[in-house]
Amino acid sequence: MTKRILVLPGDGIGPEIVDEAVKVLDVLVGEFELDIEMDEGLIGGAAYDAAGHPFPDSTREMALEADAILLGAVGGPQYDNLDRPLRPERGLLAIRSALGLFANLRPAILYPQLASASSLKPEVVAGLDILIVRELTGSIYFGQPRGIQVNDKGEREGFNTMRYAESEIERIGRVAFDAAMQRNKKVCSVDKANVLETSELWREVMERVAKDYPDVELSHMYVDNAAMQLVRAPKQFDVIVTENMFGDILSDQASMLTGSIGMLPSASLNSSKQGLYEPSHGSAPDIAGLGIANPLATILSAAMMLRYSLERADLADKIESAVSVVLDQGLRTRDIMEPGMTEVSTSQMGDALVAALRATIQ
Ligand code: IPM
Ligand code: MG
């Protein structure tokens, strides 16, 4: 049956990188019997400009009906002074929430060709393959009450609420343990249980979930230590599971181990396998329109979409191999450029990837 894909380019470099991923999907449709239909919609600042809201009803309707969503990025300095509910980031949070996309998978894999692009010594990162499982629809990002108010001393104070129900912790725990079963069977749960009650409960529930996975080794780590261990000895990790905000921070950190955040895809899934796929990086307004953004994170996000929502793991494998081929060819966008390599533009990188895919047909 034809699967419906909603494409949401968004802001900044979003449209440029999404174009390249769509180019790749078009080739898969034309030459590898991929049965999809793609529609385009508005989100973030682009949606605010066109429709007055970062997550318009029309986008919500299309998103609810889609089997999968491919998103570029949202945000830009021109929107910084809008009322908070109208800011582009709220569009992203709203779509995550509307679709119940509670499980955010952020793999940090080092392509061996990029070992020297990492800010860490090659021996510290060689062979790195971590999966960060970030809870995406709870905690301080969504907890009520929240706001800025005047306190009884007449001073303004801001407040947010970190809260987790047991069921929310349990379901993200199961995603992490299921993933670990397909990998090296290690889960490290990251929390701040020495300070936060939320984390105390988190730890307790993770212990309970672990009982159903006797083959998986569960460890716990405080988030400050985890931040340190990620740069000290990142290869000790297999699957990291953590709450929304810790996952936001640690996944940016982990991305740098791999050379560039421009290489990292992500998948956000709900319980019915519907998914939103986006690069882990942001809209990079400073380089928007220059044609230098790295489209590989978005193309690899499309690969995750094929694997998790479209039941075409065969095509996901092909894309991932094609990425290796173009890196072997020495092609690099500016973010991963090194002496002796050939610098290419966003669209040249996309074209090279398409050529590498086509070469697998013979
Ligand atoms: C991310 C981003 C978002 C987040 C922002 C843009 C709201 O940083 O996807 O990691 O904090 O979740
Ligand atoms: Mg982030």
PDB file of N, CA and C in Angstrom, residues 257-334:
ATOM      1  N   LEU A 257      31.241  14.107  18.902  1.00  0.00           N
ATOM      2  CA  LEU A 257      32.216  13.010  18.903  1.00  0.00           C
ATOM      3  C   LEU A 257      32.358  12.434  17.507  1.00  0.00           C
ATOM      4  N   THR A 258      31.301  12.596  16.709  1.00  0.00           N
ATOM      5  CA  THR A 258      31.284  11.954  15.395  1.00  0.00           C
ATOM      6  C   THR A 258      31.832  12.868  14.303  1.00  0.00           C
ATOM      7  N   GLY A 259      32.343  14.016  14.668  1.00  0.00           N
ATOM      8  CA  GLY A 259      32.913  14.894  13.654  1.00  0.00           C
ATOM      9  C   GLY A 259      32.042  16.090  13.397  1.00  0.00           C
ATOM     10  N   SER A 260      30.758  15.873  13.165  1.00  0.00           N
ATOM     11  CA  SER A 260      29.890  17.011  12.901  1.00  0.00           C
ATOM     12  C   SER A 260      28.448  16.670  13.226  1.00  0.00           C
ATOM     13  N   ILE A 261      27.755  17.633  13.789  1.00  0.00           N
ATOM     14  CA  ILE A 261      26.327  17.433  14.037  1.00  0.00           C
ATOM     15  C   ILE A 261      25.589  17.316  12.700  1.00  0.00           C
ATOM     16  N   GLY A 262      26.262  17.721  11.636  1.00  0.00           N
ATOM     17  CA  GLY A 262      25.687  17.609  10.291  1.00  0.00           C
ATOM     18  C   GLY A 262      25.569  16.185   9.783  1.00  0.00           C
ATOM     19  N   MET A 263      26.026  15.214  10.573  1.00  0.00           N
ATOM     20  CA  MET A 263      25.968  13.813  10.170  1.00  0.00           C
ATOM     21  C   MET A 263      24.886  13.034  10.910  1.00  0.00           C
ATOM     22  N   LEU A 264      24.233  13.677  11.892  1.00  0.00           N
ATOM     23  CA  LEU A 264      23.406  12.883  12.796  1.00  0.00           C
ATOM     24  C   LEU A 264      21.908  12.959  12.533  1.00  0.00           C
ATOM     25  N   PRO A 265      21.310  11.816  12.227  1.00  0.00           N
ATOM     26  CA  PRO A 265      19.875  11.773  11.984  1.00  0.00           C
ATOM     27  C   PRO A 265      19.118  11.565  13.294  1.00  0.00           C
ATOM     28  N   SER A 266      17.799  11.633  13.241  1.00  0.00           N
ATOM     29  CA  SER A 266      17.017  11.218  14.401  1.00  0.00           C
ATOM     30  C   SER A 266      15.642  10.755  13.970  1.00  0.00           C
ATOM     31  N   ALA A 267      15.068   9.940  14.825  1.00  0.00           N
ATOM     32  CA  ALA A 267      13.701   9.451  14.613  1.00  0.00           C
ATOM     33  C   ALA A 267      12.925   9.709  15.882  1.00  0.00           C
ATOM     34  N   SER A 268      11.685  10.183  15.741  1.00  0.00           N
ATOM     35  CA  SER A 268      10.818  10.354  16.897  1.00  0.00           C
ATOM     36  C   SER A 268       9.563   9.534  16.639  1.00  0.00           C
ATOM     37  N   LEU A 269       9.329   8.536  17.488  1.00  0.00           N
ATOM     38  CA  LEU A 269       8.292   7.547  17.193  1.00  0.00           C
ATOM     39  C   LEU A 269       7.199   7.564  18.247  1.00  0.00           C
ATOM     40  N   ASN A 270       5.980   7.207  17.811  1.00  0.00           N
ATOM     41  CA  ASN A 270       4.920   6.993  18.782  1.00  0.00           C
ATOM     42  C   ASN A 270       4.635   5.504  18.882  1.00  0.00           C
ATOM     43  N   SER A 271       3.576   5.159  19.591  1.00  0.00           N
ATOM     44  CA  SER A 271       3.379   3.731  19.834  1.00  0.00           C
ATOM     45  C   SER A 271       2.802   3.007  18.623  1.00  0.00           C
ATOM     46  N   SER A 272       2.381   3.762  17.575  1.00  0.00           N
ATOM     47  CA  SER A 272       1.893   3.054  16.402  1.00  0.00           C
ATOM     48  C   SER A 272       2.874   3.161  15.234  1.00  0.00           C
ATOM     49  N   LYS A 273       4.158   3.363  15.561  1.00  0.00           N
ATOM     50  CA  LYS A 273       5.214   3.341  14.543  1.00  0.00           C
ATOM     51  C   LYS A 273       5.162   4.520  13.588  1.00  0.00           C
ATOM     52  N   GLN A 274       4.253   5.461  13.860  1.00  0.00           N
ATOM     53  CA  GLN A 274       4.261   6.676  13.070  1.00  0.00           C
ATOM     54  C   GLN A 274       5.504   7.435  13.527  1.00  0.00           C
ATOM     55  N   GLY A 275       6.172   8.082  12.610  1.00  0.00           N
ATOM     56  CA  GLY A 275       7.409   8.705  13.030  1.00  0.00           C
ATOM     57  C   GLY A 275       7.680  10.029  12.363  1.00  0.00           C
ATOM     58  N   LEU A 276       8.426  10.856  13.085  1.00  0.00           N
ATOM     59  CA  LEU A 276       8.902  12.108  12.524  1.00  0.00           C
ATOM     60  C   LEU A 276      10.420  11.995  12.463  1.00  0.00           C
ATOM     61  N   TYR A 277      10.961  12.308  11.300  1.00  0.00           N
ATOM     62  CA  TYR A 277      12.388  12.104  11.066  1.00  0.00           C
ATOM     63  C   TYR A 277      13.021  13.443  10.749  1.00  0.00           C
ATOM     64  N   GLU A 278      14.056  13.764  11.480  1.00  0.00           N
ATOM     65  CA  GLU A 278      14.687  15.079  11.284  1.00  0.00           C
ATOM     66  C   GLU A 278      16.164  14.968  11.649  1.00  0.00           C
ATOM     67  N   PRO A 279      16.977  15.819  11.048  1.00  0.00           N
ATOM     68  CA  PRO A 279      18.370  15.843  11.483  1.00  0.00           C
ATOM     69  C   PRO A 279      18.428  16.308  12.929  1.00  0.00           C
ATOM     70  N   SER A 280      19.474  15.915  13.665  1.00  0.00           N
ATOM     71  CA  SER A 280      19.583  16.338  15.069  1.00  0.00           C
ATOM     72  C   SER A 280      19.985  17.809  15.191  1.00  0.00           C
ATOM     73  N   HIS A 281      20.464  18.391  14.094  1.00  0.00           N
ATOM     74  CA  HIS A 281      20.919  19.781  14.178  1.00  0.00           C
ATOM     75  C   HIS A 281      19.771  20.760  13.961  1.00  0.00           C
ATOM     76  N   GLY A 282      20.069  22.027  14.144  1.00  0.00           N
ATOM     77  CA  GLY A 282      19.051  23.056  14.022  1.00  0.00           C
ATOM     78  C   GLY A 282      19.033  23.715  12.652  1.00  0.00           C
ATOM     79  N   SER A 283      18.446  24.903  12.589  1.00  0.00           N
ATOM     80  CA  SER A 283      18.184  25.550  11.304  1.00  0.00           C
ATOM     81  C   SER A 283      19.376  26.368  10.791  1.00  0.00           C
ATOM     82  N   ALA A 284      20.413  26.504  11.599  1.00  0.00           N
ATOM     83  CA  ALA A 284      21.661  27.178  11.210  1.00  0.00           C
ATOM     84  C   ALA A 284      21.431  28.412  10.351  1.00  0.00           C
ATOM     85  N   PRO A 285      20.690  29.413  10.860  1.00  0.00           N
ATOM     86  CA  PRO A 285      20.355  30.574  10.038  1.00  0.00           C
ATOM     87  C   PRO A 285      21.585  31.292   9.484  1.00  0.00           C
ATOM     88  N   ASP A 286      22.719  31.182  10.183  1.00  0.00           N
ATOM     89  CA  ASP A 286      23.927  31.873   9.714  1.00  0.00           C
ATOM     90  C   ASP A 286      24.432  31.349   8.372  1.00  0.00           C
ATOM     91  N   ILE A 287      24.105  30.103   8.028  1.00  0.00           N
ATOM     92  CA  ILE A 287      24.583  29.590   6.733  1.00  0.00           C
ATOM     93  C   ILE A 287      23.434  29.275   5.772  1.00  0.00           C
ATOM     94  N   ALA A 288      22.214  29.692   6.142  1.00  0.00           N
ATOM     95  CA  ALA A 288      21.062  29.402   5.278  1.00  0.00           C
ATOM     96  C   ALA A 288      21.232  30.062   3.925  1.00  0.00           C
ATOM     97  N   GLY A 289      20.933  29.335   2.871  1.00  0.00           N
ATOM     98  CA  GLY A 289      20.961  29.889   1.525  1.00  0.00           C
ATOM     99  C   GLY A 289      22.339  29.908   0.891  1.00  0.00           C
ATOM    100  N   LEU A 290      23.373  29.522   1.634  1.00  0.00           N
ATOM    101  CA  LEU A 290      24.725  29.570   1.081  1.00  0.00           C
ATOM    102  C   LEU A 290      25.092  28.287   0.332  1.00  0.00           C
ATOM    103  N   GLY A 291      24.265  27.264   0.468  1.00  0.00           N
ATOM    104  CA  GLY A 291      24.558  26.009  -0.231  1.00  0.00           C
ATOM    105  C   GLY A 291      25.738  25.258   0.354  1.00  0.00           C
ATOM    106  N   ILE A 292      26.020  25.483   1.628  1.00  0.00           N
ATOM    107  CA  ILE A 292      27.161  24.772   2.229  1.00  0.00           C
ATOM    108  C   ILE A 292      26.736  23.804   3.330  1.00  0.00           C
ATOM    109  N   ALA A 293      25.441  23.759   3.631  1.00  0.00           N
ATOM    110  CA  ALA A 293      24.988  22.880   4.720  1.00  0.00           C
ATOM    111  C   ALA A 293      25.180  21.419   4.327  1.00  0.00           C
ATOM    112  N   ASN A 294      25.413  20.602   5.320  1.00  0.00           N
ATOM    113  CA  ASN A 294      25.592  19.164   5.095  1.00  0.00           C
ATOM    114  C   ASN A 294      24.212  18.488   5.052  1.00  0.00           C
ATOM    115  N   PRO A 295      23.843  17.895   3.918  1.00  0.00           N
ATOM    116  CA  PRO A 295      22.520  17.275   3.844  1.00  0.00           C
ATOM    117  C   PRO A 295      22.497  15.837   4.369  1.00  0.00           C
ATOM    118  N   LEU A 296      23.656  15.327   4.816  1.00  0.00           N
ATOM    119  CA  LEU A 296      23.715  13.888   5.127  1.00  0.00           C
ATOM    120  C   LEU A 296      22.863  13.511   6.340  1.00  0.00           C
ATOM    121  N   ALA A 297      22.778  14.396   7.339  1.00  0.00           N
ATOM    122  CA  ALA A 297      21.945  14.060   8.505  1.00  0.00           C
ATOM    123  C   ALA A 297      20.485  13.893   8.090  1.00  0.00           C
ATOM    124  N   THR A 298      20.045  14.724   7.156  1.00  0.00           N
ATOM    125  CA  THR A 298      18.652  14.634   6.704  1.00  0.00           C
ATOM    126  C   THR A 298      18.450  13.398   5.823  1.00  0.00           C
ATOM    127  N   ILE A 299      19.432  13.132   4.983  1.00  0.00           N
ATOM    128  CA  ILE A 299      19.355  11.938   4.136  1.00  0.00           C
ATOM    129  C   ILE A 299      19.380  10.678   5.006  1.00  0.00           C
ATOM    130  N   LEU A 300      20.207  10.694   6.054  1.00  0.00           N
ATOM    131  CA  LEU A 300      20.239   9.549   6.972  1.00  0.00           C
ATOM    132  C   LEU A 300      18.955   9.463   7.798  1.00  0.00           C
ATOM    133  N   SER A 301      18.307  10.607   8.016  1.00  0.00           N
ATOM    134  CA  SER A 301      16.993  10.580   8.689  1.00  0.00           C
ATOM    135  C   SER A 301      15.960   9.911   7.785  1.00  0.00           C
ATOM    136  N   ALA A 302      16.065  10.181   6.480  1.00  0.00           N
ATOM    137  CA  ALA A 302      15.174   9.498   5.535  1.00  0.00           C
ATOM    138  C   ALA A 302      15.430   7.990   5.573  1.00  0.00           C
ATOM    139  N   ALA A 303      16.687   7.610   5.781  1.00  0.00           N
ATOM    140  CA  ALA A 303      17.003   6.175   5.907  1.00  0.00           C
ATOM    141  C   ALA A 303      16.334   5.594   7.150  1.00  0.00           C
ATOM    142  N   MET A 304      16.371   6.346   8.247  1.00  0.00           N
ATOM    143  CA  MET A 304      15.693   5.861   9.465  1.00  0.00           C
ATOM    144  C   MET A 304      14.194   5.729   9.222  1.00  0.00           C
ATOM    145  N   MET A 305      13.642   6.653   8.433  1.00  0.00           N
ATOM    146  CA  MET A 305      12.215   6.597   8.099  1.00  0.00           C
ATOM    147  C   MET A 305      11.895   5.303   7.339  1.00  0.00           C
ATOM    148  N   LEU A 306      12.769   4.968   6.390  1.00  0.00           N
ATOM    149  CA  LEU A 306      12.562   3.732   5.622  1.00  0.00           C
ATOM    150  C   LEU A 306      12.604   2.517   6.549  1.00  0.00           C
ATOM    151  N   ARG A 307      13.481   2.575   7.526  1.00  0.00           N
ATOM    152  CA  ARG A 307      13.652   1.438   8.435  1.00  0.00           C
ATOM    153  C   ARG A 307      12.493   1.314   9.427  1.00  0.00           C
ATOM    154  N   TYR A 308      12.128   2.428  10.064  1.00  0.00           N
ATOM    155  CA  TYR A 308      11.186   2.340  11.183  1.00  0.00           C
ATOM    156  C   TYR A 308       9.725   2.517  10.800  1.00  0.00           C
ATOM    157  N   SER A 309       9.441   3.306   9.769  1.00  0.00           N
ATOM    158  CA  SER A 309       8.022   3.568   9.459  1.00  0.00           C
ATOM    159  C   SER A 309       7.584   2.964   8.132  1.00  0.00           C
ATOM    160  N   LEU A 310       8.510   2.645   7.242  1.00  0.00           N
ATOM    161  CA  LEU A 310       8.095   2.235   5.894  1.00  0.00           C
ATOM    162  C   LEU A 310       8.442   0.783   5.573  1.00  0.00           C
ATOM    163  N   GLU A 311       8.973   0.082   6.550  1.00  0.00           N
ATOM    164  CA  GLU A 311       9.323  -1.333   6.354  1.00  0.00           C
ATOM    165  C   GLU A 311      10.202  -1.568   5.126  1.00  0.00           C
ATOM    166  N   ARG A 312      11.120  -0.670   4.898  1.00  0.00           N
ATOM    167  CA  ARG A 312      12.065  -0.869   3.792  1.00  0.00           C
ATOM    168  C   ARG A 312      13.503  -0.749   4.318  1.00  0.00           C
ATOM    169  N   ALA A 313      13.816  -1.638   5.254  1.00  0.00           N
ATOM    170  CA  ALA A 313      15.175  -1.652   5.815  1.00  0.00           C
ATOM    171  C   ALA A 313      16.206  -1.886   4.713  1.00  0.00           C
ATOM    172  N   ASP A 314      15.792  -2.596   3.648  1.00  0.00           N
ATOM    173  CA  ASP A 314      16.732  -2.841   2.541  1.00  0.00           C
ATOM    174  C   ASP A 314      17.200  -1.517   1.936  1.00  0.00           C
ATOM    175  N   LEU A 315      16.255  -0.574   1.787  1.00  0.00           N
ATOM    176  CA  LEU A 315      16.626   0.725   1.194  1.00  0.00           C
ATOM    177  C   LEU A 315      17.394   1.599   2.185  1.00  0.00           C
ATOM    178  N   ALA A 316      17.067   1.450   3.475  1.00  0.00           N
ATOM    179  CA  ALA A 316      17.828   2.180   4.496  1.00  0.00           C
ATOM    180  C   ALA A 316      19.290   1.746   4.426  1.00  0.00           C
ATOM    181  N   ASP A 317      19.508   0.443   4.312  1.00  0.00           N
ATOM    182  CA  ASP A 317      20.883  -0.073   4.196  1.00  0.00           C
ATOM    183  C   ASP A 317      21.585   0.532   2.988  1.00  0.00           C
ATOM    184  N   LYS A 318      20.848   0.635   1.888  1.00  0.00           N
ATOM    185  CA  LYS A 318      21.453   1.173   0.658  1.00  0.00           C
ATOM    186  C   LYS A 318      21.885   2.624   0.855  1.00  0.00           C
ATOM    187  N   ILE A 319      21.032   3.412   1.490  1.00  0.00           N
ATOM    188  CA  ILE A 319      21.397   4.821   1.720  1.00  0.00           C
ATOM    189  C   ILE A 319      22.631   4.898   2.615  1.00  0.00           C
ATOM    190  N   GLU A 320      22.628   4.106   3.687  1.00  0.00           N
ATOM    191  CA  GLU A 320      23.755   4.170   4.622  1.00  0.00           C
ATOM    192  C   GLU A 320      25.066   3.755   3.926  1.00  0.00           C
ATOM    193  N   SER A 321      24.984   2.757   3.060  1.00  0.00           N
ATOM    194  CA  SER A 321      26.199   2.365   2.318  1.00  0.00           C
ATOM    195  C   SER A 321      26.615   3.465   1.354  1.00  0.00           C
ATOM    196  N   ALA A 322      25.625   4.116   0.738  1.00  0.00           N
ATOM    197  CA  ALA A 322      25.952   5.178  -0.220  1.00  0.00           C
ATOM    198  C   ALA A 322      26.656   6.336   0.493  1.00  0.00           C
ATOM    199  N   VAL A 323      26.283   6.603   1.746  1.00  0.00           N
ATOM    200  CA  VAL A 323      26.971   7.658   2.504  1.00  0.00           C
ATOM    201  C   VAL A 323      28.442   7.295   2.671  1.00  0.00           C
ATOM    202  N   SER A 324      28.687   6.038   2.972  1.00  0.00           N
ATOM    203  CA  SER A 324      30.072   5.582   3.101  1.00  0.00           C
ATOM    204  C   SER A 324      30.834   5.746   1.785  1.00  0.00           C
ATOM    205  N   VAL A 325      30.139   5.439   0.689  1.00  0.00           N
ATOM    206  CA  VAL A 325      30.788   5.550  -0.627  1.00  0.00           C
ATOM    207  C   VAL A 325      31.198   6.996  -0.903  1.00  0.00           C
ATOM    208  N   VAL A 326      30.297   7.948  -0.681  1.00  0.00           N
ATOM    209  CA  VAL A 326      30.661   9.336  -0.998  1.00  0.00           C
ATOM    210  C   VAL A 326      31.771   9.847  -0.076  1.00  0.00           C
ATOM    211  N   LEU A 327      31.785   9.371   1.172  1.00  0.00           N
ATOM    212  CA  LEU A 327      32.879   9.774   2.066  1.00  0.00           C
ATOM    213  C   LEU A 327      34.192   9.156   1.593  1.00  0.00           C
ATOM    214  N   ASP A 328      34.117   7.893   1.133  1.00  0.00           N
ATOM    215  CA  ASP A 328      35.322   7.253   0.570  1.00  0.00           C
ATOM    216  C   ASP A 328      35.834   8.011  -0.646  1.00  0.00           C
ATOM    217  N   GLN A 329      34.904   8.608  -1.389  1.00  0.00           N
ATOM    218  CA  GLN A 329      35.311   9.381  -2.568  1.00  0.00           C
ATOM    219  C   GLN A 329      35.996  10.692  -2.177  1.00  0.00           C
ATOM    220  N   GLY A 330      36.026  10.984  -0.879  1.00  0.00           N
ATOM    221  CA  GLY A 330      36.703  12.194  -0.416  1.00  0.00           C
ATOM    222  C   GLY A 330      35.827  13.438  -0.479  1.00  0.00           C
ATOM    223  N   LEU A 331      34.526  13.252  -0.718  1.00  0.00           N
ATOM    224  CA  LEU A 331      33.641  14.418  -0.814  1.00  0.00           C
ATOM    225  C   LEU A 331      33.237  14.863   0.588  1.00  0.00           C
ATOM    226  N   ARG A 332      33.341  16.160   0.811  1.00  0.00           N
ATOM    227  CA  ARG A 332      33.040  16.700   2.143  1.00  0.00           C
ATOM    228  C   ARG A 332      32.330  18.040   2.015  1.00  0.00           C
ATOM    229  N   THR A 333      31.260  18.231   2.778  1.00  0.00           N
ATOM    230  CA  THR A 333      30.726  19.583   2.927  1.00  0.00           C
ATOM    231  C   THR A 333      31.626  20.329   3.919  1.00  0.00           C
ATOM    232  N   ARG A 334      31.404  21.641   4.042  1.00  0.00           N
ATOM    233  CA  ARG A 334      32.380  22.451   4.771  1.00  0.00           C
ATOM    234  C   ARG A 334      32.538  22.030   6.236  1.00  0.00           C
TER     235      ARG A 334
END
